[in-house]
Structures are given as C-alpha cells and as structure tokens.
Coordinates of C-alpha atoms in Angstrom, one line a residue:
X1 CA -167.5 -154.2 2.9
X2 CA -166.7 -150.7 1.6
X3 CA -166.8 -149.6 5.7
X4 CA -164.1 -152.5 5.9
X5 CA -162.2 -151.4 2.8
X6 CA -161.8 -148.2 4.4
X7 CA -160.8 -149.0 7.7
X8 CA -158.2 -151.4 6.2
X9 CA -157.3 -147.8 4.3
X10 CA -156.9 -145.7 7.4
X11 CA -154.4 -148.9 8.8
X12 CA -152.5 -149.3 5.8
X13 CA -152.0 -145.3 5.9
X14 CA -150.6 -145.8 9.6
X15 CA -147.6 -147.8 7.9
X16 CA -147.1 -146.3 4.5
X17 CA -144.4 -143.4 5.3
X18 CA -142.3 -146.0 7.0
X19 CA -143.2 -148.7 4.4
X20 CA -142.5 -146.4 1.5
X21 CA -139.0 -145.8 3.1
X22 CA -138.3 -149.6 3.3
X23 CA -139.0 -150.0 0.0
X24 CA -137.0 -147.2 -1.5
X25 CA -133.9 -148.4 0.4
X26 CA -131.7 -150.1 -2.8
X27 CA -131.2 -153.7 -2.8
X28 CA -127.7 -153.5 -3.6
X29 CA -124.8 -151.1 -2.5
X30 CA -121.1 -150.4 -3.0
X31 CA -119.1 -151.3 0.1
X32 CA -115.7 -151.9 1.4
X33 CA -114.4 -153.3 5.1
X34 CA -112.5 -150.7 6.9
X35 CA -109.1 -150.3 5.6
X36 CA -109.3 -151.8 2.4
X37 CA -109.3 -149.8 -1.1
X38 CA -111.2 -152.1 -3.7
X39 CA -115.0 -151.1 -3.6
X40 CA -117.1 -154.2 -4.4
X41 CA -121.0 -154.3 -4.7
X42 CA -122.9 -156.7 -2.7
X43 CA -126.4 -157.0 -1.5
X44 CA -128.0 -154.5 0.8
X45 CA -128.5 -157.7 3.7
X46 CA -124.3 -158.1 3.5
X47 CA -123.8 -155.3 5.2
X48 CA -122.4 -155.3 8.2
X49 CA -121.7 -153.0 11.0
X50 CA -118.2 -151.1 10.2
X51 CA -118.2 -151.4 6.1
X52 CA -117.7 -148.2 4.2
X53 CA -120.7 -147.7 2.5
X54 CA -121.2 -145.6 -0.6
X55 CA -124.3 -143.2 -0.7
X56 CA -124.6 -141.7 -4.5
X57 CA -126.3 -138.4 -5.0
X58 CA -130.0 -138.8 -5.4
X59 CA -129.8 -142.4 -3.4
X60 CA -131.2 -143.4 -0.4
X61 CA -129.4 -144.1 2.6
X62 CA -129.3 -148.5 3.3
X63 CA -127.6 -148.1 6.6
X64 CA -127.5 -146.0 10.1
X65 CA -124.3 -144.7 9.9
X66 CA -121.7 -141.4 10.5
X67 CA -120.6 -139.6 7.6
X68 CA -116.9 -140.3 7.1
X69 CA -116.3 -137.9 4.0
X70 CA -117.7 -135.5 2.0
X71 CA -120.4 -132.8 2.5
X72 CA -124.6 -132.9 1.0
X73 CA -127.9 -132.1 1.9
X74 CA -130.1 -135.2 3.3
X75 CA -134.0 -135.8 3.2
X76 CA -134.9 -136.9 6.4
X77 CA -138.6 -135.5 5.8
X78 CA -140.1 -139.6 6.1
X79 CA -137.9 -140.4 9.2
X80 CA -138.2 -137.4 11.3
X81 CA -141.1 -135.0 9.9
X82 CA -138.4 -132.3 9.3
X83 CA -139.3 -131.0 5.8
X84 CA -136.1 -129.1 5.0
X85 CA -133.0 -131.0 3.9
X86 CA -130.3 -131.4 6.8
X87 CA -126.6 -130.2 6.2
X88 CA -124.3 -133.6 6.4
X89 CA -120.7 -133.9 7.2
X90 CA -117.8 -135.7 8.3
X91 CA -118.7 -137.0 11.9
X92 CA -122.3 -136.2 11.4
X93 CA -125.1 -139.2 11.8
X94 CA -127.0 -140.5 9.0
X95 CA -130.3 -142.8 9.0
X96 CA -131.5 -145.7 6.8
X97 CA -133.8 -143.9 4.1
X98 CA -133.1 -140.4 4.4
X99 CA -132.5 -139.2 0.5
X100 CA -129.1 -137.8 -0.2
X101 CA -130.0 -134.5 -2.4
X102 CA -126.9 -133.2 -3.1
X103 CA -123.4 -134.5 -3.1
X104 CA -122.1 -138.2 -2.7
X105 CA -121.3 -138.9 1.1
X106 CA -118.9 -142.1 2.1
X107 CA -120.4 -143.7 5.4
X108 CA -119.0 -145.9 7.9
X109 CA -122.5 -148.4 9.0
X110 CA -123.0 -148.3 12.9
X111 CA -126.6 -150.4 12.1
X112 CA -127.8 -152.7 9.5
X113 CA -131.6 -154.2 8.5
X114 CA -133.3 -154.9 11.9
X115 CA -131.3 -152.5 13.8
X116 CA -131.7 -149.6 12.1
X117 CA -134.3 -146.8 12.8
X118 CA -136.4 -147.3 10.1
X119 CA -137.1 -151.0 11.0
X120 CA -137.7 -149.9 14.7
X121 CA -140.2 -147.7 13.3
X122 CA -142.1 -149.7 11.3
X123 CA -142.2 -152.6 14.4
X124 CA -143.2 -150.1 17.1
X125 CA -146.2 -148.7 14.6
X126 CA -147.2 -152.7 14.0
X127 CA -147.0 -153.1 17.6
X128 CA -149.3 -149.4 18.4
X129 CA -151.8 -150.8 15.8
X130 CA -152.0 -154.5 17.6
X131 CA -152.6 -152.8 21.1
X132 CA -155.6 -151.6 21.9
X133 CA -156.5 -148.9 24.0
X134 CA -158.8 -149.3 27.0
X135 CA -161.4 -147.4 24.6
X136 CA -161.5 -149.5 21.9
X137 CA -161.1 -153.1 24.4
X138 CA -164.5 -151.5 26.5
X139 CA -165.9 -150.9 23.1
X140 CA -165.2 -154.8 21.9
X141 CA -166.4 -156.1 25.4
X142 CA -169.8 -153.8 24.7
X143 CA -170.4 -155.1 21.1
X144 CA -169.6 -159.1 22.9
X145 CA -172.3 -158.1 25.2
X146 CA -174.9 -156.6 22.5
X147 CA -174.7 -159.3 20.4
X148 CA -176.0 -161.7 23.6
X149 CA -178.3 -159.3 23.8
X150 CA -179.5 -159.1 19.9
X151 CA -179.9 -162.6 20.0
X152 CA -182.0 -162.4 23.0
X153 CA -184.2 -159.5 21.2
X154 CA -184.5 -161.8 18.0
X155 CA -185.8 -164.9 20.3
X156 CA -188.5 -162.7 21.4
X157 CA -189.4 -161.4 18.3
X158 CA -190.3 -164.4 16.7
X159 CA -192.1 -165.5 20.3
X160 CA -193.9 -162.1 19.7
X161 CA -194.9 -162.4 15.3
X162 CA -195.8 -166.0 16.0
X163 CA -198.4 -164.7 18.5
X164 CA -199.7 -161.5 16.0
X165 CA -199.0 -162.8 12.7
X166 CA -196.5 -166.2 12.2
X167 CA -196.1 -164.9 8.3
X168 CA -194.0 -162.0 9.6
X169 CA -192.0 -164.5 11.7
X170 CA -188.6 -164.6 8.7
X171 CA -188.6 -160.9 7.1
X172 CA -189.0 -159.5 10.9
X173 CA -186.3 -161.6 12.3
X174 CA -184.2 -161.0 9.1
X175 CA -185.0 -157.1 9.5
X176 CA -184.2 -156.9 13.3
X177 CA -180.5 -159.2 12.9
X178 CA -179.5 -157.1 9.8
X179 CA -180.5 -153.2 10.9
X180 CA -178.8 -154.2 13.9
X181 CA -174.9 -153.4 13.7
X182 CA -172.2 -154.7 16.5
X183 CA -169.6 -153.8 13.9
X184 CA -170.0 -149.9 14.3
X185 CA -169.2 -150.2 18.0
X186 CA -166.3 -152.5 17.2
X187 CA -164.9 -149.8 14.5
X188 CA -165.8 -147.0 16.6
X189 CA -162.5 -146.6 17.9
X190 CA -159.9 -149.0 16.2
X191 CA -160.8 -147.0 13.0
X192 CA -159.8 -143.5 14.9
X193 CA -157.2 -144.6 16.4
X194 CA -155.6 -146.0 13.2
X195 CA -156.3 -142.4 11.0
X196 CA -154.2 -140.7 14.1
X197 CA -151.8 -142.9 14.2
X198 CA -151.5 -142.0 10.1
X199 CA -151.5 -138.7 11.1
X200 CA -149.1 -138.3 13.7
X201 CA -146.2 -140.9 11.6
X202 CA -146.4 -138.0 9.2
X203 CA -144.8 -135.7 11.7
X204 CA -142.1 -138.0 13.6
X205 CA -144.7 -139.0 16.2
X206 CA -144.6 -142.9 17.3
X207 CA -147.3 -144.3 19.3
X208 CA -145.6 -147.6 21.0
X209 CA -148.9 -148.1 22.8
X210 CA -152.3 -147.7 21.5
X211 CA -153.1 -146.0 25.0
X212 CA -151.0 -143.0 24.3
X213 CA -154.0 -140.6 22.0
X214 CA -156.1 -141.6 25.3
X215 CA -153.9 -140.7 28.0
X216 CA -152.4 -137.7 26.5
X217 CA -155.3 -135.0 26.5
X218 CA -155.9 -136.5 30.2
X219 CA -152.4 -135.4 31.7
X220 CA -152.8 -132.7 34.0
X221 CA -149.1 -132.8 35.1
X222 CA -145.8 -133.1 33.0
X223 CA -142.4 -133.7 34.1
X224 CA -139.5 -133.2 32.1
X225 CA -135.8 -134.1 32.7
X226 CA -133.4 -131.5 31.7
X227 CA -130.3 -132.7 29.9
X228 CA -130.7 -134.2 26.6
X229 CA -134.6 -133.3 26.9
X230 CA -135.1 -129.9 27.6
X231 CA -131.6 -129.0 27.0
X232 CA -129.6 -130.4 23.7
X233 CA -127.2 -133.1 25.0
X234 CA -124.8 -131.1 22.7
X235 CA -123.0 -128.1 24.0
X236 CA -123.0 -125.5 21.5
X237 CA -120.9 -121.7 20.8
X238 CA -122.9 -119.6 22.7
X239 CA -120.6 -116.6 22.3
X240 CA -117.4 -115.2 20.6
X241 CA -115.5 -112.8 21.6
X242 CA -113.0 -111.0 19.5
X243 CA -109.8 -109.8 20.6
X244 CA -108.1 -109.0 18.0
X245 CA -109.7 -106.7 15.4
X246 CA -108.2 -107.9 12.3
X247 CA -109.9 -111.0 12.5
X248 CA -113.9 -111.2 12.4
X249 CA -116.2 -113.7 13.6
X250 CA -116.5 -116.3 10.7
X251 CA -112.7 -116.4 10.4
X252 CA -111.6 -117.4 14.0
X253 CA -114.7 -120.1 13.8
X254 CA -113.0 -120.9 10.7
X255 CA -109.7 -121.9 12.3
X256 CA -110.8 -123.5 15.8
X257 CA -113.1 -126.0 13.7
X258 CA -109.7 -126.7 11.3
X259 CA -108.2 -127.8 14.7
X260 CA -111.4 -129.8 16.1
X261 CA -112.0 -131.5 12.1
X262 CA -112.5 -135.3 13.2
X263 CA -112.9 -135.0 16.5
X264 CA -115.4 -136.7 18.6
X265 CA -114.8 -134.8 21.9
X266 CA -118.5 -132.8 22.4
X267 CA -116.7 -129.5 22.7
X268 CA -115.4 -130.1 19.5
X269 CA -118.6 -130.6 18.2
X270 CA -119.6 -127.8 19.1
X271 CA -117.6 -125.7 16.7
X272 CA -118.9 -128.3 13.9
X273 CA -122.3 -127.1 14.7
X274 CA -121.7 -123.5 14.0
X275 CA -120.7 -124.3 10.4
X276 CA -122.8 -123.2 7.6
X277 CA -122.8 -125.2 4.6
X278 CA -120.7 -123.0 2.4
X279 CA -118.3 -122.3 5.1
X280 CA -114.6 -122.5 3.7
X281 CA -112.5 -125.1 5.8
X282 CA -109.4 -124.0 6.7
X283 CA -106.0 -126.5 6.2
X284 CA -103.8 -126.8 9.7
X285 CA -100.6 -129.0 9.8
X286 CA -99.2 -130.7 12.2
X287 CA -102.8 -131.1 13.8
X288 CA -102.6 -133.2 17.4
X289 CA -104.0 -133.4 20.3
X290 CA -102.6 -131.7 23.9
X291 CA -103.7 -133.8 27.3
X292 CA -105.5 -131.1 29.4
X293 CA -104.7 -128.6 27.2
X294 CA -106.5 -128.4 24.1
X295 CA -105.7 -128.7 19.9
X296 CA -102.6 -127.6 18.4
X297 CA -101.4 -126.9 14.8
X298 CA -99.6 -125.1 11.9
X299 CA -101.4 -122.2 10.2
X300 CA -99.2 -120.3 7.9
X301 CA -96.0 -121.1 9.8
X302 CA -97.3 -120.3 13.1
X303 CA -98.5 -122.2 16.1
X304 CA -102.6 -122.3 16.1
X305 CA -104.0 -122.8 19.6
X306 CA -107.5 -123.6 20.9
X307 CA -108.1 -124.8 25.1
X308 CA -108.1 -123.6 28.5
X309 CA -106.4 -120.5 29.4
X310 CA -103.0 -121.9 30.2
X311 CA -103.0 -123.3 27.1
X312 CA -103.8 -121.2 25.0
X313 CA -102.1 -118.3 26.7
X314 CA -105.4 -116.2 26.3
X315 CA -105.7 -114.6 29.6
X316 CA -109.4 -113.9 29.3
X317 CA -110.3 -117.5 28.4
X318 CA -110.2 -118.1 32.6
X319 CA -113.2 -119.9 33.4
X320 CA -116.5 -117.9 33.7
X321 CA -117.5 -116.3 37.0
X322 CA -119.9 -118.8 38.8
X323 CA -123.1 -118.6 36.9
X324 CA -126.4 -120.8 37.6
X325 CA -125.5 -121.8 33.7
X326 CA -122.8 -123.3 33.4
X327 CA -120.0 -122.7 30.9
X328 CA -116.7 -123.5 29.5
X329 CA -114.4 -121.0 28.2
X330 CA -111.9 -122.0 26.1
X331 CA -109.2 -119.4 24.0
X332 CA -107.4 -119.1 20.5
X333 CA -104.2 -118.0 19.8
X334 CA -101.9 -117.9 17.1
X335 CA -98.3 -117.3 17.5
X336 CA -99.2 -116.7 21.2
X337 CA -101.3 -113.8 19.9
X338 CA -104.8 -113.8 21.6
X339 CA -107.5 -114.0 19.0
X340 CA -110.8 -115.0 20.6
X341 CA -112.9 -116.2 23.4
X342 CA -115.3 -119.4 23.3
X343 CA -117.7 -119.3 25.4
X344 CA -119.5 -123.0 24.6
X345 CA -122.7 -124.1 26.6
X346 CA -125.7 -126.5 26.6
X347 CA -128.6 -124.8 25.0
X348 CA -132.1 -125.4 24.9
X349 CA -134.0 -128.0 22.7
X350 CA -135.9 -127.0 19.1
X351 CA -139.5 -125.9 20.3
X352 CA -138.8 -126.4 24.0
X353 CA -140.1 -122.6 24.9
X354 CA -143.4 -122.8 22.9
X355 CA -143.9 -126.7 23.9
X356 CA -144.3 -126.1 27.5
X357 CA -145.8 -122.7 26.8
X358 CA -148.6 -124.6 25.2
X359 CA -149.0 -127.4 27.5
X360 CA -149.9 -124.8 30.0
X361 CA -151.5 -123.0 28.0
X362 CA -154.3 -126.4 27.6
X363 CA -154.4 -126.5 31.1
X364 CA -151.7 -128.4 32.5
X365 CA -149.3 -127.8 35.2
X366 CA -145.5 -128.7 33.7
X367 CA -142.5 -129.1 36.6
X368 CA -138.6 -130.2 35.5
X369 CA -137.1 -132.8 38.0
X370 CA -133.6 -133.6 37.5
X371 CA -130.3 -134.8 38.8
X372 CA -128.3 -131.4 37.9
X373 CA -127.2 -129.2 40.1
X374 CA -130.2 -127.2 42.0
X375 CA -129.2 -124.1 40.6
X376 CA -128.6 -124.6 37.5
X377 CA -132.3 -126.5 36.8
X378 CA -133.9 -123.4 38.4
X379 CA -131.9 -120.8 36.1
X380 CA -133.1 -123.0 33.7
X381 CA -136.6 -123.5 34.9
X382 CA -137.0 -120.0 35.2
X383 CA -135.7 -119.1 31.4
X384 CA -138.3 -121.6 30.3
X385 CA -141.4 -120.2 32.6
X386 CA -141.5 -123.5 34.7
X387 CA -142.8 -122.2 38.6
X388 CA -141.6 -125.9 39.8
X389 CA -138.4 -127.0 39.4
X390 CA -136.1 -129.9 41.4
X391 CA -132.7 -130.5 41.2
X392 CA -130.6 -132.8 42.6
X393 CA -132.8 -135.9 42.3
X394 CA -131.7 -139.6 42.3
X395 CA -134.0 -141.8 40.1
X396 CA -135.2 -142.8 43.7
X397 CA -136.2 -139.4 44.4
X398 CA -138.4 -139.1 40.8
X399 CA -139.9 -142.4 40.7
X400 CA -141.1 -141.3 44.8
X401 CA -142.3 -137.6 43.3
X402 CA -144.7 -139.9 40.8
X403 CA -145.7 -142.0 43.0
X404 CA -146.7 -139.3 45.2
X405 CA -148.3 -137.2 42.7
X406 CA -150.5 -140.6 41.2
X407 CA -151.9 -141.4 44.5
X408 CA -153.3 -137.8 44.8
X409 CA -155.2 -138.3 41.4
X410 CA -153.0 -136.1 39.1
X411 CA -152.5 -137.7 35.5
X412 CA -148.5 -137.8 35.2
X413 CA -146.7 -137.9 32.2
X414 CA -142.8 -137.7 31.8
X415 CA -140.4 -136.8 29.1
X416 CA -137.0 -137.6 29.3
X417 CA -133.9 -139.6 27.6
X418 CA -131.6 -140.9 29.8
X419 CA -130.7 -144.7 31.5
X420 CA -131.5 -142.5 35.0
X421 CA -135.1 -142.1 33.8
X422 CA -136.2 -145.2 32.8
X423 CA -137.7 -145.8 36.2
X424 CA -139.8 -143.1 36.0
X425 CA -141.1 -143.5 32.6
X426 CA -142.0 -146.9 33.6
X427 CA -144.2 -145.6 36.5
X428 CA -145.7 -142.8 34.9
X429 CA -149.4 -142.9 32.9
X430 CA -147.6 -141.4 29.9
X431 CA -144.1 -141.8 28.7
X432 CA -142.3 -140.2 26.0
X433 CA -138.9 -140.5 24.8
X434 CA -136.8 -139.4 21.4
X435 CA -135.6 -141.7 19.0
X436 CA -131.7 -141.0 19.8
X437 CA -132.7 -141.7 23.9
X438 CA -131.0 -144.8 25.7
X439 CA -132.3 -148.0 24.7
X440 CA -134.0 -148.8 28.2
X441 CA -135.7 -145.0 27.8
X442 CA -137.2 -145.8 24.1
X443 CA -138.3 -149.5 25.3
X444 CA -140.5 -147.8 28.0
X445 CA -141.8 -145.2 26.5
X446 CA -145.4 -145.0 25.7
X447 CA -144.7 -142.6 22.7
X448 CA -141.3 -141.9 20.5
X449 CA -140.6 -138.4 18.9
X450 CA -138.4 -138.9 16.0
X451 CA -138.4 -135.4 15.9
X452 CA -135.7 -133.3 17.6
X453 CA -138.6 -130.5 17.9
X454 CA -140.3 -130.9 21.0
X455 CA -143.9 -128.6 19.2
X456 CA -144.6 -132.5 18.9
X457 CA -146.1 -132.9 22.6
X458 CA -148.9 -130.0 21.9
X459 CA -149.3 -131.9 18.6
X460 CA -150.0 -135.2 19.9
X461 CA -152.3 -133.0 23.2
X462 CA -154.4 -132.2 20.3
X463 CA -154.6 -135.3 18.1
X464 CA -155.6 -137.3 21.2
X465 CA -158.6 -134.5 22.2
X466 CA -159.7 -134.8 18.3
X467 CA -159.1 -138.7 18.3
X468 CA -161.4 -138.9 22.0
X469 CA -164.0 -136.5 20.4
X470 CA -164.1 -138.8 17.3
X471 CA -164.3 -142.3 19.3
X472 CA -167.0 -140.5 21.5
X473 CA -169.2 -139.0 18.6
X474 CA -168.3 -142.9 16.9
X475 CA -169.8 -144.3 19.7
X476 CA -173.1 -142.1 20.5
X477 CA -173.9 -142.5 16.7
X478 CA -173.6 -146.4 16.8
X479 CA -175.7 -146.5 20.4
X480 CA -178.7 -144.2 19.1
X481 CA -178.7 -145.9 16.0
X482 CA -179.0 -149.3 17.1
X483 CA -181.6 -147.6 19.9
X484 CA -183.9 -146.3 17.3
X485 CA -183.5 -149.1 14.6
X486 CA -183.9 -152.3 16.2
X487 CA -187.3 -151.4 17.8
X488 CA -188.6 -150.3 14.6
X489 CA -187.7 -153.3 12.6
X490 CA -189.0 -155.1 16.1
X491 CA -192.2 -154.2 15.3
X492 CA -192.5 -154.7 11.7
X493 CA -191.3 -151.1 10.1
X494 CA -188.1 -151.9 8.3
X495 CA -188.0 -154.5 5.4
X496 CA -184.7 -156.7 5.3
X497 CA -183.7 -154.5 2.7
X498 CA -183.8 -151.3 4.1
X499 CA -182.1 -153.4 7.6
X500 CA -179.2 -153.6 5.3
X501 CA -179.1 -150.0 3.5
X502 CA -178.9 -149.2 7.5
X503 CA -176.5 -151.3 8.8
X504 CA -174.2 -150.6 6.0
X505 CA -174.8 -146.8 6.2
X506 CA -174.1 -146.8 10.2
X507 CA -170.6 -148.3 9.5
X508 CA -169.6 -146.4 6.6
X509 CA -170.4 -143.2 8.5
X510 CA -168.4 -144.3 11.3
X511 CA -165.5 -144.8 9.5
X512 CA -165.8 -141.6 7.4
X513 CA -165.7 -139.7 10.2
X514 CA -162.8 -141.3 11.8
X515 CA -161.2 -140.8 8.1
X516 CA -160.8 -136.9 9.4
X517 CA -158.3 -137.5 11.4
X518 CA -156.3 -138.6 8.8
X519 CA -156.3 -135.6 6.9
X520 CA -152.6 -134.5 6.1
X521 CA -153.1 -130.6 7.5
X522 CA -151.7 -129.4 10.6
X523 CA -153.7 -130.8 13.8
X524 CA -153.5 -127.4 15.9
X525 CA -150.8 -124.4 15.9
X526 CA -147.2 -125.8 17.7
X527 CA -146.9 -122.2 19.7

C-alpha cells in the first residue's frame, strides 16, 4: 500500500503544475463586449471569445488573449518553464494562468475554458499518463505471463510438501504466493514514466504519448524545419544604421515604433520587439497607413516616415544586395530628412545553437529540410553547424526523405511547426512540436515544448536515457528478486511473514527509485 501510495504520488505530481494553474484561475471576472463602456462582473465560464477582460495586478490571467492596453510583467513560469517575468503590451499574447506581477492589463479573449492552453495541457498530460509505452505494455504482458506461471509453481509445491511433509502444505504455499511479487514488474515502468513526466511539466515539456522518454534517447537522426522552428517566425531589427548624428539609436527606434503602435503587420512587430520596458513612447498625429509605401505621421509639425526607399525618400534604404539571408530594408525620415536605416530579418530561435550543438554532441546526426529557398537554408545550416541541409522541399519531398532514412534503420525524429509538416511528423518515430504550432502540427506530435527555448530537446535526450536506465534497473531488481525468493520459500526457507516483509520491500524499492526522477534539479546541462 505505501508502494501504491507512492506511485499514485509520482502521478498526481505529473498533473499538479497544470492543476495548480486551473485552480488559481478566478471564478469570476470583470468583462465587457467589444464596444460597449459599462464593465459588469460575470462568471469566469461566460466568457466568450471577443469580451474585454479585466486582469488586475496580482490576478491570474482567466483567458488566452492579446493585450489591448496597458503595460506589466507576467508570470508564465507554470505554463512555459520560463522563470523570469515576461514584458506585456498592447498587441502582445497572453495565456490562461500566467500571474500579472505588475500593472493592470485590459485583454481582448481570443480562447475561453476548453480552448485555452492551459486546458490543452492538462488533457494532453491525462492522455501521456493513460498511454503506455511499449516498455511498460511488455512489462504488463510479462507480469500476465508470471502470474500463470506462479500459479503453476504453487500447484507443484503443494504436490511436492504433500509428498515430504503434508503439514508444511498452507505456510509453504502461503510463503511461495506472498514473496512472490507481479506488481513490481507492473510498476517497474509506469511508476518512472510518471516521475518524468513530473519532471519534464516543470520545464514546458509535454509528452502527448507515453512513447516519447523511450524513443527519444534512441534517435540517431533529427530533422528540423527552418521557419518558425529553427528560425523565430517573427522578423526582428537586426541592424540600425544612423544617418543623421543628432539622433542616437534608442531615439529613432523610439519614433518608428510610435508609427507601427497597433499594428499587426510582422514588420511592425518587429520594432515592438526591440522595446524595453521603460522605453518612453513617442506621440505621432495624424498616424495612417500608405499602400506599398509604409507609416506616415506628425512629429512636432513635421512629416515622420518609415518604408521602402521611395517612400521614405532615404536613398540607402534600397533593398540589400542579394544575400543567402534574406532582408528587408526599410528607411526613416522626418521632414524628408534621412534619419536611419532598418535592416529587419528572421533570426534564430532561443537555444537553437546549443540545442543542436548538444544533440550532436550525444551522438546524433541533425540535418534541416525545408521548403525555403536552397540558399538561404544552407547560409543558415552553415551558421548553425548543420553539415546536411535541403531546401526547396515539398512535404512530398520530406515525408519520401523519412521514409528513405526509416527503411535503412535510422531512428528519425522531426521538429517543426507548420500545416506543411504535418505529414512528416506523422511518419516520423518521434515528433515534436511548440505549443504556438498549427493545430494539425501539435495534434501529431509525439511531444509539445511549451517553451520557446529549444535547450528543451537535450533536456528530454536526457530524461529519457535516465527514465530507460531507471525502468531497466526496475526491472532487473523485480526479475532477480522473484529468481531468488520464490525458490527459497519453494523449499520451505521463508515464513509467510517474512513473504510479506519481501514482497512489500521489492515494491517499495521500485518505486523509490523511480521517485528520482522526480527530483526538481536540472536533468543534464542545456549547452
């Protein structure tokens, strides 16, 4: 029972972080519909998709949602395993349970109860926690066949007392059922895979298939897609260049994100990013938008400019020389005075370098296939270390490199994001996927990082190798114990009581050692 209570421990653990979010989220919030003024409070299932939803300081978050005013910190520590508080702002996304810290924020709800991350999370760990590995089924179909064979040990054991001495016939019989112990197989891996799965939910790692901690220290190939996986799907400033001296760096930022404030267009988002949280914001009139041309305003009575080169009429900001990266160049000018140059491009994704680094590092052979242009997935193959690199690929042409590389034996995992690579996660013997992927990439993937880092693929590497060499050692302990107990209580050398201290002992010690895994320090280094 206490071997039980433990294991039930170690499961309950698995769902805690996502339960303890549920349970925080308040049961009543302050809403309005879209356009009207009068704020009313209702109850947190009322929501719906579109309200205006208050989030006070200190409060946790009900709904997925964008930030529609007002600027705070948010704890997303439970949701995505980032332990410092994120910078929110108008336009930025927000997710059900993440702690405001700081300021009150006003958000717009996108999803509500079922639909938001949170819920996802906690049905995709229920759903890791029903499905068993091919481990732990082999283990059950092992303890089936044991306990056939137990009863066919106990049958000749009383055949065997009744011949030496019939008034051993019960406390033999009694010793050899008890000391024997099925249940030690049978926890042998459910209890190790439940302590990872605790383990890994602490650091924005979703199994969606028990399978995963087996397959993953097995993979001896990796594929990534490039855009939105390797790369951010968000373009970022890459460079400034000033052109007029009077102005410095953090003021000419300063004016081109007054002009893109509120905009949704990536580029604009762009010069969002680069904001710190104290930045000042800048007040333009007359702000609007120019078709193929870029933003236009009023900045102390002159004419503010950000776009293309024509635009802007900032000769410099003609589009970059051909480069394997590509870029877009965009000027700013005010009163037809040049005073900077843009230069925005995709860049790479948090941990992306020392993720792959350490995948190779282990042992494993990592290749990018992806439908960019060729030479910009090798320039960018080649900044990451990658010796095999395709571009150009249909989702034809992926799903027929997997193919190809599964029938030579490899072990084929594949990270990407996209509707294109839904195929190929599908076919592959490991598929991950991030929690802001397309809806057909998350449903196929094997494992979710909810984590924009990508240090989380060495991390779950090593959890599965520790989770294996815990089932293993699991299993080994409950074979040779059951090898050396049963004979002796066989033939007459364990009382019924000392069957029990056994069998009790033998389960406990399984599950304590699958308990390790649990343990809240870091599994291995992430570079």
């Amino acid at each position: 029972l206490t071997a039980r209570l433990i294991e039930d421990g170690l499961r309950q653990r698995s769902l805690n972080a996502a339960e303890e979010l549920m349970e925080q989220l308040p049961a009543a919030v302050r809403v309005r519909a879209s356009g009207e003024e009068d704020w009313r409070s209702v109850a947190i299932t009322q929501v719906r998709a579109g309200d205006e939803v208050e989030l006070p300081s200190g409060s946790a978050a009900a709904v997925d949602g964008v930030v529609i005013s007002g600027v705070s910190l948010v704890d997303e520590a439970l949701l995505t395993g980032e332990s410092r508080a994120v910078p929110k702002q108008a336009g930025d996304a927000i997710l059900a349970g993440s702690m405001n810290r700081q300021s009150p924020l006003i958000v717009r709800a996108t999803q509500t109860g079922a639909g938001t991350r949170i819920a996802q999370m906690v049905e995709l760990m229920q759903h890791a926690l029903a499905s068993k590995p091919r481990s732990a089924q082999l283990a059950d179909i092992a303890a089936q066949w044991f306990t056939l064979g137990l009863l066919a040990v106990a049958a000749l054991t009383v055949l065997l007392w009744w011949w030496l001495d019939s008034s051993r016939i019960v406390p033999t019989l009694v010793a050899v059922l008890v000391v024997s112990c099925p249940c030690a197989l049978s926890l042998a891996v459910p209890a190790a895979l439940a302590a990872s799965t605790a383990q890994l939910s602490r650091h924005g790692v979703l199994l969606a298939r028990g399978h995963a901690l087996d397959r993953a220290p097995q993979v001896d190939l990796w594929l990534f897609d490039k855009t939105g996986t390797l790369t951010t799907a968000e373009p970022v400033v890459s460079a400034v260049r000033l052109l007029d001296p009077s102005y410095s760096r953090e003021q000419v930022l300063a004016l081109a994100r007054a002009l893109e404030q509120g905009v949704q267009h990536p580029l604009a988002r762009a010069f969002m990013a680069s904001a710190a949280q104290s930045d000042a914001v800048e007040t333009v009139q007359d702000l609007r938008a120019v078709p193929h041309g870029g933003m236009q305003g009023v900045w102390q009575g002159q004419t503010l400019r950000l776009g293309h080169a024509a635009f802007s009429g900032v000769e410099q900001a003609q589009p970059p020389e051909a480069s394997d990266i590509p870029l877009t160049r965009l000027g700013l000018s005010l009163g037809g005075r040049a005073l900077a140059v843009f230069d925005i491009a995709e860049t790479l994704r948090p941990g992306a370098q020392e993720a792959l680094q350490s995948l190779q590092a282990a042992g494993a052979e990592v290749a990018v296939l992806s439908g960019d242009a060729v030479r910009t997935v090798a320039a960018w193959a080649a900044r990451l270390g990658v010796a095999r690199a395709e571009g150009g690929l249909s989702p034809e042409d992926k799903l027929e490199r997997v193919r190809q590389w599964r029938a030579q034996g490899r072990v084929v995992a594949m990270v990407g994001d996209g509707v294109n690579d839904a195929p190929v996660l599908a076919a592959a013997d490991l598929s991950v996927s991030f929690a802001g992927a397309a809806p057909i990439a998350r449903a196929g993937a094997d494992v979710i990082l909810h984590h924009p880092d990508m240090r989380a693929l060495p991390r779950l590497v090593a959890t599965g190798r520790r989770t294996v060499g815990v089932m293993r050692q699991n299993l080994i302990w409950a074979v040779v114990y059951n090898l050396l107990a049963i004979p002796l209580a066989v033939a007459g050398f364990i009382t019924p009581v000392w069957a029990a201290v056994g069998m009790s002992t033998s389960s406990l010690l399984v599950v304590l050692n699958a308990a390790r895994l649990a343990r809240r320090e870091r599994v291995a280094p992430t570079h």
